[in-house]
Coordinates of C-alpha atoms and ligand atoms in Angstrom, one line a residue:
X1273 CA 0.0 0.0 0.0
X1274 CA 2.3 2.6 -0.8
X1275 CA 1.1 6.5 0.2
X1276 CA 1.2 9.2 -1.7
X1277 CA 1.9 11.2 1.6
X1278 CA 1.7 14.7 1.8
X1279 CA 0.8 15.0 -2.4
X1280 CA 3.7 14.1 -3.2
X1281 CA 4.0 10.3 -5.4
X1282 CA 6.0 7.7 -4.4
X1283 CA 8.4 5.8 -6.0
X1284 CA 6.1 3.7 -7.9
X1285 CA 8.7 2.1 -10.3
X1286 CA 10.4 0.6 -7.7
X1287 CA 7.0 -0.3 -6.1
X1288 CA 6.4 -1.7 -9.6
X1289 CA 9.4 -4.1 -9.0
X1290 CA 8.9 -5.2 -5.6
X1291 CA 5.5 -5.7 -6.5
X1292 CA 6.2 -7.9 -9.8
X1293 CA 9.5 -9.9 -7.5
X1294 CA 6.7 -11.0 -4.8
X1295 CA 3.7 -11.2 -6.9
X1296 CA 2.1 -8.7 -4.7
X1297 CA -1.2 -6.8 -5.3
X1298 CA -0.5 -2.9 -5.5
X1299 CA -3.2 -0.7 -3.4
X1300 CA -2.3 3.1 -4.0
X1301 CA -3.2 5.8 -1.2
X1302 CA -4.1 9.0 -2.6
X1303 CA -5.7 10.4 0.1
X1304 CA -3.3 13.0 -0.1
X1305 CA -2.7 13.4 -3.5
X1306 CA -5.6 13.8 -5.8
X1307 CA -4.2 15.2 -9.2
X1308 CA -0.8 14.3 -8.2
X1309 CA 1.2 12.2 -11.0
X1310 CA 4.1 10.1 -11.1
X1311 CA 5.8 9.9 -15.1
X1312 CA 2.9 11.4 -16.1
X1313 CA 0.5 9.4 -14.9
X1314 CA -1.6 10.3 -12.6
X1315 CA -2.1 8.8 -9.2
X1316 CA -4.6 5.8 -8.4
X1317 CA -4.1 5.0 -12.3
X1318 CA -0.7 2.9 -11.6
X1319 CA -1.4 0.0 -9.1
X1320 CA -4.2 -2.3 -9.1
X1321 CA -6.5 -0.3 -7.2
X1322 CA -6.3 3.1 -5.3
X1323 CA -8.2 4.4 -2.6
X1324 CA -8.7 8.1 -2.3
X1325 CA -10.5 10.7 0.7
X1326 CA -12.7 13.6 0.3
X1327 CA -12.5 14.6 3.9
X1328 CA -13.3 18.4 4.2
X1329 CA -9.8 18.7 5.1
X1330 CA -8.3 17.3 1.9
X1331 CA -7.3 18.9 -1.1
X1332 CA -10.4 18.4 -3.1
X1333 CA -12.2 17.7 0.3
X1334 CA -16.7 18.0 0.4
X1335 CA -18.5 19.3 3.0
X1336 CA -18.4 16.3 5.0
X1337 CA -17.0 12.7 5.0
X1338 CA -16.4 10.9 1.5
X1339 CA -13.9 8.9 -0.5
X1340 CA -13.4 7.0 -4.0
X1341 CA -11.9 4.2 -5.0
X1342 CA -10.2 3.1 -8.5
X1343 CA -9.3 0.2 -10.6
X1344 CA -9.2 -0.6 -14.1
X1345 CA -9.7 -4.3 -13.2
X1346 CA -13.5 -5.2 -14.1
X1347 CA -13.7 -8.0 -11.0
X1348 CA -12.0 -5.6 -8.3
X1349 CA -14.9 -3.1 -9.5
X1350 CA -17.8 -6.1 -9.3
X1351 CA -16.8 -6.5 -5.7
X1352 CA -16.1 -3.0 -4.8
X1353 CA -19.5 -1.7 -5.7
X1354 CA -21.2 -4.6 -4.0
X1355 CA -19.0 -3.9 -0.8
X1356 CA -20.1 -0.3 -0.8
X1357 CA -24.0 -1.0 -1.0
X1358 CA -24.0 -3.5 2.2
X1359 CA -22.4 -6.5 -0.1
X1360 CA -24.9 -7.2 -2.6
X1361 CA -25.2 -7.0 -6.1
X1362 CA -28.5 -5.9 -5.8
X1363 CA -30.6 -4.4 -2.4
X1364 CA -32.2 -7.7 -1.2
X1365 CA -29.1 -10.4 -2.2
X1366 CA -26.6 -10.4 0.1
X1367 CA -23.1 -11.6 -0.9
X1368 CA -20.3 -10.4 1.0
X1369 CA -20.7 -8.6 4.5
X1370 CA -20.2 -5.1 2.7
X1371 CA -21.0 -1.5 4.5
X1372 CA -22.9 1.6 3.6
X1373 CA -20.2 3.1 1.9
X1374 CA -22.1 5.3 -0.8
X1375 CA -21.0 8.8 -1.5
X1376 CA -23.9 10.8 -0.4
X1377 CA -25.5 13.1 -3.5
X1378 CA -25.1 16.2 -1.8
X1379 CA -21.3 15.3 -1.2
X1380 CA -20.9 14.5 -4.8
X1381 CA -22.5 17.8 -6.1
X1382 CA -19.9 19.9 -4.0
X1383 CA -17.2 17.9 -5.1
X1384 CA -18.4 18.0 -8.5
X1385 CA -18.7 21.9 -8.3
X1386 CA -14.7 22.1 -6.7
X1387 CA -13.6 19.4 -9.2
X1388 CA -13.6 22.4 -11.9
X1389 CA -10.9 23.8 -9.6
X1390 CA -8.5 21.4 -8.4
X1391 CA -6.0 21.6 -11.3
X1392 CA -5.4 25.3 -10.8
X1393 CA -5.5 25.3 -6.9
X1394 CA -2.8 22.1 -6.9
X1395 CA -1.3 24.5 -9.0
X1396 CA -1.1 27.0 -6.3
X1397 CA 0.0 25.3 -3.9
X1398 CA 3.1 24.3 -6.1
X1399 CA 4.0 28.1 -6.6
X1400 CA 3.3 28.9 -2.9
X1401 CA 5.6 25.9 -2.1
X1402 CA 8.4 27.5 -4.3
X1403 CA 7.9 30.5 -2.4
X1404 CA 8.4 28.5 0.9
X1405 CA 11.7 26.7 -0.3
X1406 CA 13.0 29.7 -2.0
X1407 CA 12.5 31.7 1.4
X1408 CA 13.1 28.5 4.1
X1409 CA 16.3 27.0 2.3
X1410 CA 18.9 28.9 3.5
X1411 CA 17.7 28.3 7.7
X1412 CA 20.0 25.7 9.3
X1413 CA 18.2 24.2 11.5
X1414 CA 15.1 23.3 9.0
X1415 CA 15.0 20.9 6.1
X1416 CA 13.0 21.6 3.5
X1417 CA 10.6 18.6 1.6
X1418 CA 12.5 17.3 -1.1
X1419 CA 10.6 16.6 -4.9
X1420 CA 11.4 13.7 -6.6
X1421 CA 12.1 14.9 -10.2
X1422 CA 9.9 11.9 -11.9
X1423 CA 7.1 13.4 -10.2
X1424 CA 4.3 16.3 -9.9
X1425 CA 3.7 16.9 -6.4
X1426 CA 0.6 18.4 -5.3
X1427 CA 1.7 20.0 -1.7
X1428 CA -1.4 18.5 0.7
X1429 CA 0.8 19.3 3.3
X1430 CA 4.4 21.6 3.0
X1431 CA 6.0 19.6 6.1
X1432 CA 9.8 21.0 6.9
X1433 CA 11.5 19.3 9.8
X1434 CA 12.8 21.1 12.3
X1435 CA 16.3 20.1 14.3
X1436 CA 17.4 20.2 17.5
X1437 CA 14.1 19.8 19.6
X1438 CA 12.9 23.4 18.4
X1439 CA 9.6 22.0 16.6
X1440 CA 7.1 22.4 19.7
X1441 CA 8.3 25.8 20.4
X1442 CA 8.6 27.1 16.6
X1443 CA 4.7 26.0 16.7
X1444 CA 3.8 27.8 19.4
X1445 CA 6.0 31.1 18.3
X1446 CA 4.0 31.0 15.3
X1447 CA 1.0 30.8 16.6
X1448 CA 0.9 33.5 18.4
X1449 CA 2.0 35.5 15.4
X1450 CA -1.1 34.0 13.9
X1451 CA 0.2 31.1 12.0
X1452 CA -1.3 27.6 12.6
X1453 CA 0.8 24.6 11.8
X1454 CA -0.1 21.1 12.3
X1455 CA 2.3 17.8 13.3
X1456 CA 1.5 15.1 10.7
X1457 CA 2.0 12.7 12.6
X1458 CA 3.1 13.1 16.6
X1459 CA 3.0 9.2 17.1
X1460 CA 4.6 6.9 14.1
X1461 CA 2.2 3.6 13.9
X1462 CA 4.2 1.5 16.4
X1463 CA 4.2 3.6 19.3
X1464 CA 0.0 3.1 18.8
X1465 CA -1.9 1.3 21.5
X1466 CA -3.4 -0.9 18.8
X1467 CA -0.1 -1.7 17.4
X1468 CA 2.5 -1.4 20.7
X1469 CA 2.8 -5.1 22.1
X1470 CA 1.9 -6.2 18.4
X1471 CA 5.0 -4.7 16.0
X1472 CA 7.6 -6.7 17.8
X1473 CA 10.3 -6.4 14.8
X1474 CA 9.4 -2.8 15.2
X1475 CA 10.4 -1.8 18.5
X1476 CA 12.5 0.8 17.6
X1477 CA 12.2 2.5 14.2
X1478 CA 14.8 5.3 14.8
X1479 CA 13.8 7.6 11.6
X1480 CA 10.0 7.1 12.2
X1481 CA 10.2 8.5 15.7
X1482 CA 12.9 11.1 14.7
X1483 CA 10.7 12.2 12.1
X1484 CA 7.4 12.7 14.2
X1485 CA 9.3 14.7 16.8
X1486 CA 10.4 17.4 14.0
X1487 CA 7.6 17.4 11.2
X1488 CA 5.7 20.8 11.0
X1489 CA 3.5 21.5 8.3
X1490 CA 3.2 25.2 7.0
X1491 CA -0.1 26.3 6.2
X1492 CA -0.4 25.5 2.2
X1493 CA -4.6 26.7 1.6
X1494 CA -4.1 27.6 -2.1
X1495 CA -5.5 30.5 -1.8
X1496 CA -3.4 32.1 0.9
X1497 CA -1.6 35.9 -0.4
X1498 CA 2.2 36.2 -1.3
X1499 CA 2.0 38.7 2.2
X1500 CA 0.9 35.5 4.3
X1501 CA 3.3 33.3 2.7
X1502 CA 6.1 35.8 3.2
X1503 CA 4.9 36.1 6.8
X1504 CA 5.4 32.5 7.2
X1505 CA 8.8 33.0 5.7
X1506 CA 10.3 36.1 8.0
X1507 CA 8.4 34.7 11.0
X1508 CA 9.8 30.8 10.8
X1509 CA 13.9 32.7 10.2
X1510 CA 12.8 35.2 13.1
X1511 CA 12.0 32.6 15.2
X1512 CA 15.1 30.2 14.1
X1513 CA 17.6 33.0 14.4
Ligands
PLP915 C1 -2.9 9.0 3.8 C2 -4.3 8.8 4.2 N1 -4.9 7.6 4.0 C3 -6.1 7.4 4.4 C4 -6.9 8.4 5.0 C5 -8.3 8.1 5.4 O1 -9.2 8.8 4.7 P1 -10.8 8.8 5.2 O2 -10.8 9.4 6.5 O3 -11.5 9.6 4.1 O4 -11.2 7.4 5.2 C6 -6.3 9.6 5.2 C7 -7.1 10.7 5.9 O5 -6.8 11.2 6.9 C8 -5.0 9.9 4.8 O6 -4.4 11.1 5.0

């Protein structure tokens, strides 16, 4: 299940490979990523199926809670629909134990309405991003994210990491300037209650942790003005200086 975290693809030719060495069954993520590409193509076209989120907060995100899923395979699709609609090909013939999974009409007319929009506010978000690198770059103690040239990132998230413990009080200096960041994520998957006592070859995955204590993700609404993306720039060297 590779994820196309924070917009940005990931390396699905080598996912490809692995995939093809193991005969495994390729399930993209594109939660984060809807209009992102990878060669070209664009993502939840490449694997066998993908599975993307129109949570409000997303980047082409409804009113309220929704999602899509893809495949070009005809039997996946047979199965999908009938897991959506309780598991049944038809209301009163029950075949798998499905959910009630439909996309809700009103849901699907706002999405349809902001569909019209996403290619120019992903686009956006890739100038405001330039803006952010350009201004961020030349602050030691923060790494900018890093765009893999094979692909088109859509920046769902501008996440820098911050050094030397400095990320907790870089947030809260920000926000009292105004500026709200958000940690994506504050607890990697095997410091989870659910998956603690469970991810035994996993007790200690020393760039997973690392990386949840100094992620910070810059505000990146598309429509934000060059003087609030500058602000974000003099306030984050103010505060690192
Ligand atoms: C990478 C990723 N995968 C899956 C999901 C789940 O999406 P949903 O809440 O619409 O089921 C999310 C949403 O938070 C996500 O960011």
């Amino acid at each position: 299940v590779p994820v196309h975290l924070y917009g940005q693809s990931c390396n699905m030719d080598e996912v490809a490979e692995i995939a093809k060495e193991y005969n495994l069954f390729v399930v993209e993520d594109v939660a984060q990523a809807f209009g992102g590409k990878w060669h070209q193509k664009k993502l939840g076209s490449i694997g066998n199926a993908a599975a993307f989120s129109f949570f409000p907060s997303k980047n082409l995100g409804g009113f309220g809670d929704g999602g899509m899923m893809a495949t070009n395979d005809n039997r996946i699709a047979d199965i999908a629909r009938m897991l959506l609609s309780h598991g049944g090909r038809d209301k009163y013939n029950v075949v798998h134990i499905g959910y009630n999974s439909r996309l809700d009409t009103i849901q699907a007319a706002v999405l349809l309405a902001k569909f019209k929009y996403i290619d120019e506010l992903n686009s956006n978000r890739r100038k405001i991003a330039q803006v952010y690198t350009a201004g961020l770059s030349e602050i030691s103690e923060l790494r900018c994210p890093v765009t893999l040239s094979d692909a088109y990132h859509i920046y769902h998230q501008y996440t820098v990491r911050i050094a030397d413990d400095k990320r907790d009080s870089v947030k809260q200096s920000l926000a009292q300037k105004g500026i709200a960041t958000a940690v994506y994520y504050p607890l990697p998957l095997h410091k989870m209650k659910l998956f603690r006592d469970r991810a035994v070859a996993a007790e200690k995955l020393e760039q997973a942790e690392k990386a949840s204590e100094q992620v910070l993700s810059l505000p990146i609404e598309p429509l934000l003005s060059e003087q609030e993306q500058l602000l974000v720039c003099e306030s984050l060297k103010k505060t690192l200086s």
